[in-house]
Amino acid sequence: MELSEIKSETIIEPFRIRSVEPIRFTTMTERKQLLKNAGYNPFLLKAKDVLIDLLTDSGTGAMSSAQWSGIIASDESYAGSESFYRFETAVQDITGFKHVIPTHQGRAAENILFTTIAKKADVIPNNTHFDTTRAHVEHNEAEALDLVIDEGREPQTIHPFKGNMNIEKLEKTIQEKGSENIPVIMLTTTNNSGGGQPVSMENVKQVSKVAKKHGIPFFIDACRFAENSWFIKTREKEYADKTPLEIAKEMFSYADGCTMSAKKDGMSNIGGFLALNDDSLAKKCRSLTILTEGFPTYGGMAGYDMEAVAVGLYEALDEGYLRYRIRSTAYLGDKLIEAGISIVRPTGGHAVYIDAKKMLPHIPALQYPAWSLTNALYLVGGIRGVEIGSVMFGLQPDGSEKASNMELVRLAIPRRVYTQSHVDYLAEVVIHTYEQSEQLKGYKIISDPSVLRHFSAELAPL
Ligand code: F0G
């Protein structure tokens, strides 16, 4: 008999590790004190006091040897550096957009875009605005409108593209507000605040069509464009044989521009960009870039950051990487589902979102159940997640409080950082916390800033 090749079901980490970083174990008694010192706000913990840090997948990934070699070979010239041109070429190749404006991260691109195009009383529709996007829209006194499909607001409903925009609602909004008051339509891929859920190519096309019909620019919030491409490949039949790169190119081809945080699918620790086709808008945006970021050929990034992004954007589109990436997130999701824990389903790309409303029905929304669960996960096992609920979204522009639609705890998976045994441990911690969920108590806010309060608010257990 001839030897046959193994057809393994195991999806192994598609890399080997050549540089390691120790993580620190603490006791529960220590963590109780540390959390209290941090005003019961995990954002205020020291990272060294966290065992497994799932606060964000933003800027927390491990870079590859190819990225590090780019970094060593960077050109740090103030103007016209080679590193900029490599960065620009990569972004233009993948997105097809003519103008590429580097920024130090995603929210800087948002600031430049919205400051340039939005005015008081304008409306900016999105499937779901991420918190910084919403904050920048509101900072310009415009209204940030979330028009995700209904399924996208129901954690338990299974739908392959829960990040899709509700096209009818989009049309209705344009009728009601008038296209002259809508300076841009945004689409966040994948939809982070809605559970890391993808947007279908079909939906991208529909949004693009509506935008064109009404003469409104259409921009993609592209932070996790590569993960979104993988979901399109695996869930939208016509795309099964296309590469993630081909899919990404097609997706961008329907838009007029994008904002990007390279800290996600740019596989970099810092960086971002604004890319767009319109010459006169690009000119205005570049002027503001000089004012707030830096000269337009570095815009807030070092040459070596731009090198890391130029390489990272392609690595994020690698099929072997994406298969492992999406599978390893689903692996955690599957374990929690098996244990009877409600999570946003299907499992998203970069994170697992636990439904804290379901797990803690005894804690009212304005006593912040998802915040309570986040803190419990730290106390029980040294894990840091993030609340996406009423602390993050409850404060209204007029200063009042309104319960958020969903109360979620996001466990975001840094790229290429943790191994399967870390994930096994994580699942154990969540399940052990779930088994004691009746003991969890609500929180109240002691002091909070007026914008993005979750970053620095101090709370106290009730
Ligand atoms: N848009 C989306 C969809 C995001 O997820 C983020 C950041 C941004 C814009 C802003 O990018 O951080 O580079 O300024 N999300 C991070 C997170 C912070 O944890 O999800 P940035």
Coordinates of C-alpha atoms and ligand atoms in Angstrom, one line a residue:
M1 CA 0.0 0.0 0.0
E2 CA 1.2 3.5 -0.8
L3 CA 1.7 6.0 1.9
S4 CA -1.1 8.6 2.0
E5 CA -0.8 12.2 3.0
I6 CA -2.6 13.2 6.2
K7 CA -5.9 15.0 5.9
S8 CA -5.9 16.7 9.3
E9 CA -8.9 18.4 10.8
T10 CA -6.6 20.2 13.2
I11 CA -6.0 23.8 12.1
I12 CA -2.6 24.5 13.6
E13 CA -1.1 28.0 14.2
P14 CA 0.5 28.8 10.8
F15 CA 3.7 30.1 12.3
R16 CA 6.4 29.1 14.7
I17 CA 7.4 31.3 17.6
R18 CA 10.9 32.7 17.8
S19 CA 10.5 35.5 20.3
V20 CA 8.4 35.1 23.5
E21 CA 7.1 37.5 26.1
P22 CA 6.4 36.2 29.7
I23 CA 3.0 36.7 31.2
R24 CA 2.5 37.1 34.9
F25 CA 0.3 35.0 37.3
T26 CA -1.5 36.8 40.2
T27 CA -3.8 35.5 42.9
M28 CA -7.4 36.4 43.2
T29 CA -6.7 38.3 46.4
E30 CA -4.1 40.4 44.5
R31 CA -6.6 40.9 41.7
K32 CA -9.3 42.2 44.0
Q33 CA -7.0 44.9 45.3
L34 CA -5.7 45.7 41.8
L35 CA -9.2 46.1 40.4
K36 CA -10.3 48.3 43.3
N37 CA -7.2 50.5 42.8
A38 CA -8.2 50.8 39.1
G39 CA -11.6 52.3 40.0
Y40 CA -13.2 49.0 38.9
N41 CA -12.3 49.9 35.4
P42 CA -10.3 47.3 33.5
F43 CA -8.9 50.0 31.2
L44 CA -7.1 51.4 34.2
L45 CA -5.4 48.2 35.2
K46 CA -1.7 47.8 34.5
A47 CA -1.2 45.3 31.6
K48 CA 1.4 43.5 33.7
D49 CA -1.3 42.6 36.1
V50 CA -3.3 40.8 33.4
L51 CA -2.7 37.2 32.5
I52 CA -4.5 37.0 29.2
D53 CA -5.3 40.4 27.7
L54 CA -8.3 40.4 25.4
L55 CA -9.1 44.1 25.9
T56 CA -8.6 44.6 22.2
D57 CA -7.2 43.1 19.0
S58 CA -6.0 46.6 18.1
G59 CA -2.3 47.1 17.9
T60 CA -1.8 44.0 20.0
G61 CA -0.8 41.5 17.4
A62 CA 2.6 39.9 16.8
M63 CA 4.5 41.0 13.8
S64 CA 6.2 38.7 11.4
S65 CA 9.9 38.4 10.5
A66 CA 9.0 40.0 7.1
Q67 CA 7.5 43.0 8.9
W68 CA 10.5 43.3 11.2
S69 CA 12.9 43.2 8.2
G70 CA 10.9 46.0 6.6
I71 CA 11.2 47.9 9.8
I72 CA 15.0 47.7 9.8
A73 CA 15.1 48.8 6.2
S74 CA 12.9 51.8 6.6
D75 CA 13.5 55.3 5.2
E76 CA 12.8 58.0 7.8
S77 CA 13.0 61.0 5.5
Y78 CA 10.5 63.7 6.5
A79 CA 9.2 64.1 3.0
G80 CA 8.8 61.5 0.1
S81 CA 10.4 58.6 1.9
E82 CA 10.7 55.2 0.2
S83 CA 8.7 53.7 3.1
F84 CA 5.8 56.0 2.2
Y85 CA 5.8 54.9 -1.4
R86 CA 5.9 51.2 -0.4
F87 CA 3.0 51.9 1.9
E88 CA 1.1 53.9 -0.7
T89 CA 1.6 51.2 -3.4
A90 CA 0.3 48.5 -1.1
V91 CA -2.8 50.5 -0.1
Q92 CA -3.5 51.5 -3.7
D93 CA -3.0 47.9 -4.9
I94 CA -5.5 46.5 -2.3
T95 CA -8.1 49.3 -2.2
G96 CA -7.8 50.8 -5.6
F97 CA -8.2 54.3 -4.1
K98 CA -6.2 57.1 -5.7
H99 CA -5.2 59.2 -2.7
V100 CA -3.6 57.6 0.4
I101 CA -3.2 59.7 3.5
P102 CA -1.3 58.0 6.3
T103 CA -2.6 58.7 9.9
H104 CA -1.3 57.6 13.2
Q105 CA -4.4 55.4 13.7
G106 CA -8.0 54.9 12.6
R107 CA -9.6 57.6 14.6
A108 CA -7.3 60.2 13.1
A109 CA -8.5 59.3 9.7
E110 CA -12.1 59.6 11.0
N111 CA -11.3 63.0 12.5
I112 CA -9.9 64.3 9.2
L113 CA -12.8 62.9 7.2
F114 CA -15.6 64.1 9.4
T115 CA -14.1 67.5 10.2
T116 CA -13.8 68.0 6.5
I117 CA -17.2 66.8 5.3
A118 CA -19.7 66.9 8.2
K119 CA -21.5 70.0 9.5
K120 CA -24.0 70.6 12.2
A121 CA -27.3 68.7 11.9
D122 CA -25.9 66.4 9.2
V123 CA -26.7 62.7 9.4
I124 CA -24.2 59.9 8.9
P125 CA -25.6 56.4 8.5
N126 CA -23.5 53.3 9.2
N127 CA -24.4 49.7 9.8
T128 CA -23.1 50.4 13.4
H129 CA -20.7 53.2 14.2
F130 CA -17.8 52.1 16.3
D131 CA -17.4 54.2 19.5
T132 CA -14.6 56.5 18.1
T133 CA -16.5 56.9 14.8
R134 CA -19.7 57.9 16.6
A135 CA -17.7 60.3 18.9
H136 CA -16.1 62.0 15.9
V137 CA -19.4 62.4 14.1
E138 CA -21.0 63.8 17.2
H139 CA -18.0 66.0 17.9
N140 CA -18.8 67.7 14.6
E141 CA -22.4 68.1 15.8
A142 CA -23.7 65.6 13.2
E143 CA -25.9 62.7 14.0
A144 CA -24.5 59.1 13.9
L145 CA -27.2 56.7 12.8
D146 CA -27.0 52.9 13.1
L147 CA -29.0 51.1 10.4
V148 CA -27.8 47.5 10.8
I149 CA -30.4 44.8 9.8
D150 CA -32.7 43.7 12.6
E151 CA -30.9 40.3 12.9
G152 CA -27.7 42.2 13.7
R153 CA -29.3 43.4 17.0
E154 CA -30.4 40.0 18.1
P155 CA -27.5 38.1 19.6
Q156 CA -29.0 34.6 19.2
T157 CA -30.3 34.9 15.7
I158 CA -28.1 33.1 13.2
H159 CA -27.5 34.9 9.9
P160 CA -24.4 34.7 7.8
F161 CA -24.0 38.5 7.4
K162 CA -25.3 40.1 10.5
G163 CA -23.3 43.2 9.8
N164 CA -25.4 44.1 6.7
M165 CA -27.0 47.5 6.4
N166 CA -30.8 47.7 6.3
I167 CA -31.2 49.0 2.7
E168 CA -34.9 50.1 3.2
K169 CA -34.0 52.1 6.3
L170 CA -31.1 53.6 4.4
E171 CA -33.4 54.7 1.6
K172 CA -36.0 56.0 4.1
T173 CA -33.4 58.0 5.9
I174 CA -32.2 59.6 2.7
Q175 CA -35.9 60.5 1.8
E176 CA -36.5 62.0 5.2
K177 CA -33.2 63.9 5.8
G178 CA -32.4 64.8 2.2
S179 CA -29.2 63.7 0.5
E180 CA -27.8 67.2 0.9
N181 CA -27.7 66.6 4.7
I182 CA -25.9 63.2 4.4
P183 CA -22.2 63.9 3.6
V184 CA -21.2 60.3 3.6
I185 CA -22.6 56.8 4.0
M186 CA -20.3 54.5 6.0
L187 CA -20.2 50.7 6.2
T188 CA -18.1 49.0 8.9
T189 CA -16.5 45.7 7.8
T190 CA -16.6 43.6 9.9
N191 CA -19.2 45.3 12.2
N192 CA -17.3 45.5 15.4
S193 CA -19.9 47.0 17.8
G194 CA -22.5 44.5 16.4
G195 CA -20.4 41.4 17.3
G196 CA -17.6 41.3 14.7
Q197 CA -20.2 40.3 12.1
P198 CA -19.4 40.5 8.4
V199 CA -21.1 42.4 5.6
S200 CA -21.9 40.5 2.4
M201 CA -20.6 41.6 -1.0
E202 CA -24.2 41.8 -2.1
N203 CA -24.9 44.3 0.7
V204 CA -21.8 46.4 -0.2
K205 CA -23.1 46.5 -3.7
Q206 CA -26.6 47.6 -2.6
V207 CA -25.3 50.3 -0.3
S208 CA -23.0 51.5 -3.2
K209 CA -26.0 51.6 -5.6
V210 CA -28.1 53.7 -3.2
A211 CA -25.3 56.0 -2.5
K212 CA -24.6 56.6 -6.2
K213 CA -28.2 57.1 -7.0
H214 CA -28.4 59.9 -4.5
G215 CA -24.9 61.3 -5.2
I216 CA -23.7 60.6 -1.6
P217 CA -20.1 59.5 -1.1
F218 CA -19.7 55.9 0.2
F219 CA -16.9 55.1 2.6
I220 CA -15.9 51.8 4.2
D221 CA -14.6 51.6 7.7
A222 CA -12.1 49.0 6.7
C223 CA -10.4 48.0 10.0
R224 CA -11.1 44.3 9.5
F225 CA -11.5 44.1 5.8
A226 CA -9.5 40.9 5.5
E227 CA -11.6 39.0 8.0
N228 CA -14.7 40.3 6.2
S229 CA -13.2 39.0 2.9
W230 CA -12.8 35.6 4.4
F231 CA -16.4 35.5 5.6
I232 CA -17.5 36.4 2.1
K233 CA -15.3 33.7 0.6
T234 CA -16.7 31.0 3.0
R235 CA -20.4 32.2 3.1
E236 CA -21.2 33.8 -0.2
K237 CA -21.3 31.1 -2.8
E238 CA -20.0 33.1 -5.8
Y239 CA -16.9 33.9 -4.0
A240 CA -15.7 30.5 -2.9
D241 CA -13.0 30.3 -5.6
K242 CA -11.8 33.8 -5.2
T243 CA -8.8 34.8 -3.1
P244 CA -9.3 37.1 -0.1
L245 CA -7.2 39.7 -2.0
E246 CA -9.5 39.5 -5.0
I247 CA -12.5 39.8 -2.8
A248 CA -11.1 42.8 -0.9
K249 CA -10.3 44.5 -4.2
E250 CA -13.9 44.0 -5.4
M251 CA -15.3 45.2 -2.1
F252 CA -13.3 48.5 -2.2
S253 CA -14.2 49.0 -5.9
Y254 CA -17.8 49.8 -4.9
A255 CA -16.7 52.5 -2.5
D256 CA -15.4 56.1 -2.9
G257 CA -13.0 55.8 0.0
C258 CA -12.2 54.2 3.3
T259 CA -10.9 54.9 6.8
M260 CA -8.5 52.3 8.2
S261 CA -6.9 51.4 11.5
A262 CA -3.8 49.4 10.5
K263 CA -3.7 48.2 14.1
K264 CA -6.2 45.5 13.1
D265 CA -5.9 44.0 9.6
G266 CA -2.8 46.0 8.9
M267 CA -1.1 43.6 11.4
S268 CA 0.7 46.6 12.9
N269 CA 1.1 48.0 16.4
I270 CA 0.2 51.5 15.2
G271 CA -0.9 53.3 12.0
G272 CA -3.8 53.9 9.8
F273 CA -4.9 55.8 6.7
L274 CA -7.6 57.6 4.9
A275 CA -7.9 56.6 1.2
L276 CA -10.2 58.1 -1.3
N277 CA -10.7 58.9 -5.0
D278 CA -12.1 62.5 -5.0
D279 CA -9.3 65.0 -5.8
S280 CA -10.7 68.0 -4.2
L281 CA -11.8 66.2 -1.0
A282 CA -8.3 64.7 -0.8
K283 CA -6.8 68.1 -1.1
K284 CA -8.8 69.4 1.8
C285 CA -8.1 66.3 3.9
R286 CA -4.4 66.6 3.2
S287 CA -4.4 70.2 4.5
L288 CA -6.0 69.1 7.8
T289 CA -3.5 66.2 8.0
I290 CA -0.6 68.7 8.0
L291 CA -2.3 70.5 10.8
T292 CA -3.1 67.6 13.0
E293 CA -0.9 64.6 12.0
G294 CA 2.1 65.6 10.0
F295 CA 3.4 66.0 6.5
P296 CA 1.2 63.9 4.1
T297 CA 4.0 61.4 3.3
Y298 CA 4.2 60.2 6.9
G299 CA 1.0 61.6 8.6
G300 CA 1.7 60.5 12.1
M301 CA 3.6 57.3 11.4
A302 CA 7.3 56.6 11.4
G303 CA 8.8 55.2 8.2
Y304 CA 9.1 51.9 9.9
D305 CA 5.4 51.8 10.9
M306 CA 4.5 52.4 7.2
E307 CA 6.8 49.4 6.3
A308 CA 5.1 47.2 8.8
V309 CA 1.7 48.1 7.4
A310 CA 2.8 47.7 3.8
V311 CA 3.8 44.1 4.5
G312 CA 1.0 43.4 7.1
L313 CA -1.9 44.3 4.8
Y314 CA -0.9 41.3 2.6
E315 CA -0.2 39.0 5.5
A316 CA -3.7 39.7 6.8
L317 CA -5.1 38.5 3.4
D318 CA -3.1 35.2 3.5
E319 CA -5.6 32.3 3.2
G320 CA -3.7 30.0 5.7
Y321 CA -3.6 32.8 8.2
L322 CA -7.3 33.7 7.8
R323 CA -8.4 30.1 8.1
Y324 CA -6.5 29.8 11.4
R325 CA -7.7 33.2 12.6
I326 CA -11.4 32.7 12.0
R327 CA -11.2 29.1 13.2
S328 CA -9.4 29.9 16.5
T329 CA -12.0 32.5 17.4
A330 CA -14.8 30.1 16.5
Y331 CA -13.1 27.4 18.7
L332 CA -13.5 29.6 21.7
G333 CA -17.1 30.4 20.7
D334 CA -17.9 26.7 20.3
K335 CA -16.6 25.9 23.8
L336 CA -18.8 28.5 25.4
I337 CA -21.9 27.5 23.4
E338 CA -21.3 23.9 24.4
A339 CA -21.3 25.0 28.1
G340 CA -24.7 26.7 27.6
I341 CA -23.3 30.3 27.5
S342 CA -25.1 32.8 25.3
I343 CA -22.8 34.5 22.9
V344 CA -23.4 36.5 19.7
R345 CA -23.9 33.9 17.0
P346 CA -22.4 33.0 14.7
T347 CA -19.0 33.7 16.4
G348 CA -17.5 36.9 14.9
G349 CA -14.1 37.3 13.3
H350 CA -11.9 39.0 15.8
A351 CA -13.7 38.3 19.0
V352 CA -16.3 36.4 21.0
Y353 CA -19.1 38.5 22.4
I354 CA -20.8 37.1 25.5
D355 CA -24.4 38.2 26.0
A356 CA -24.3 39.5 29.6
K357 CA -28.0 40.4 29.5
K358 CA -28.7 36.6 29.1
M359 CA -26.1 35.5 31.7
L360 CA -27.0 38.1 34.3
P361 CA -30.8 38.7 34.1
H362 CA -30.8 39.9 37.7
I363 CA -28.7 43.0 36.9
P364 CA -30.6 45.8 35.2
A365 CA -29.0 47.5 32.1
L366 CA -28.2 50.7 34.0
Q367 CA -26.4 48.7 36.6
Y368 CA -24.2 47.6 33.8
P369 CA -24.3 43.8 33.6
A370 CA -21.6 43.5 31.0
W371 CA -19.3 45.6 33.1
S372 CA -19.9 43.4 36.0
L373 CA -19.1 40.3 34.0
T374 CA -16.0 41.9 32.6
N375 CA -14.7 42.5 36.1
A376 CA -15.7 39.0 37.3
L377 CA -13.6 37.5 34.5
Y378 CA -10.6 39.4 35.7
L379 CA -11.2 38.4 39.3
V380 CA -11.8 34.8 38.6
G381 CA -8.9 34.2 36.1
G382 CA -6.9 37.3 35.3
I383 CA -8.6 37.8 31.9
R384 CA -9.3 41.3 30.6
G385 CA -12.2 41.7 28.2
V386 CA -14.1 44.8 27.4
E387 CA -17.7 45.9 28.0
I388 CA -19.7 46.9 25.0
G389 CA -22.9 48.0 26.6
S390 CA -24.4 50.8 28.6
V391 CA -21.2 52.2 30.0
M392 CA -19.8 52.5 26.5
F393 CA -22.9 53.6 24.7
G394 CA -25.4 54.7 27.4
L395 CA -24.4 58.4 27.8
Q396 CA -26.4 60.5 25.3
P397 CA -25.1 63.7 23.7
D398 CA -27.6 65.7 25.8
G399 CA -26.1 64.1 29.0
S400 CA -29.0 61.7 29.7
E401 CA -28.6 57.9 30.1
K402 CA -30.2 55.4 27.9
A403 CA -29.7 51.6 28.1
S404 CA -27.7 50.2 25.2
N405 CA -29.4 47.8 22.8
M406 CA -27.1 44.9 23.8
E407 CA -25.0 44.2 26.9
L408 CA -22.0 42.4 25.6
V409 CA -18.6 41.4 26.9
R410 CA -16.1 41.3 24.1
L411 CA -13.1 38.9 24.3
A412 CA -11.0 40.2 21.4
I413 CA -8.2 37.9 20.2
P414 CA -4.9 39.6 19.4
R415 CA -3.5 38.4 16.1
R416 CA -0.9 35.6 16.2
V417 CA -0.4 36.0 19.9
Y418 CA -2.1 33.3 21.9
T419 CA -2.0 29.6 21.4
Q420 CA -4.7 26.9 21.7
S421 CA -3.9 26.2 25.4
H422 CA -4.4 29.9 26.2
V423 CA -7.8 29.6 24.6
D424 CA -8.6 26.4 26.5
Y425 CA -7.8 28.2 29.7
L426 CA -9.9 31.2 28.7
A427 CA -12.9 29.0 28.1
E428 CA -12.5 27.4 31.6
V429 CA -12.4 30.8 33.2
V430 CA -15.6 32.0 31.4
I431 CA -17.4 28.7 32.2
H432 CA -16.4 28.9 35.9
T433 CA -17.6 32.4 36.1
Y434 CA -20.9 31.5 34.4
E435 CA -21.4 28.7 37.1
Q436 CA -21.3 31.4 39.8
S437 CA -23.2 34.1 37.8
E438 CA -25.9 34.6 40.4
Q439 CA -23.3 36.0 42.8
L440 CA -22.4 38.9 40.4
K441 CA -23.6 42.3 41.3
G442 CA -24.3 45.5 39.4
Y443 CA -22.1 48.7 39.4
K444 CA -22.6 52.4 39.6
I445 CA -20.5 55.1 38.0
I446 CA -18.7 57.4 40.5
S447 CA -17.1 59.7 38.1
D448 CA -17.0 59.9 34.3
P449 CA -15.8 62.2 31.5
S450 CA -18.2 63.5 28.9
V451 CA -16.9 61.7 25.9
L452 CA -15.8 58.1 25.6
R453 CA -16.4 57.7 29.3
H454 CA -15.7 53.9 29.4
F455 CA -11.9 54.6 28.9
S456 CA -11.5 56.4 32.2
A457 CA -14.7 56.3 34.3
E458 CA -14.5 55.1 37.9
L459 CA -17.1 52.7 39.2
A460 CA -18.1 51.0 42.4
P461 CA -19.9 47.7 43.0
L462 CA -23.4 48.0 44.3
Ligands
F0G1 N1 -13.4 51.6 13.5 C1 -13.6 50.4 14.0 C2 -14.6 49.4 13.5 C3 -12.8 50.0 15.1 O1 -12.9 48.8 15.6 C4 -11.8 50.9 15.6 C5 -11.0 50.6 16.8 C6 -11.7 52.2 15.0 C7 -12.5 52.5 13.9 C8 -10.7 53.2 15.5 O2 -9.4 52.8 15.2 O3 -8.3 52.6 17.4 O4 -6.9 52.9 15.4 O5 -8.2 54.7 16.3 N2 -11.2 49.6 17.5 C9 -10.4 49.2 18.6 C10 -11.2 48.1 19.3 C11 -10.0 50.3 19.6 O6 -10.7 47.7 20.4 O7 -12.1 47.5 18.8 P1 -8.1 53.3 16.1

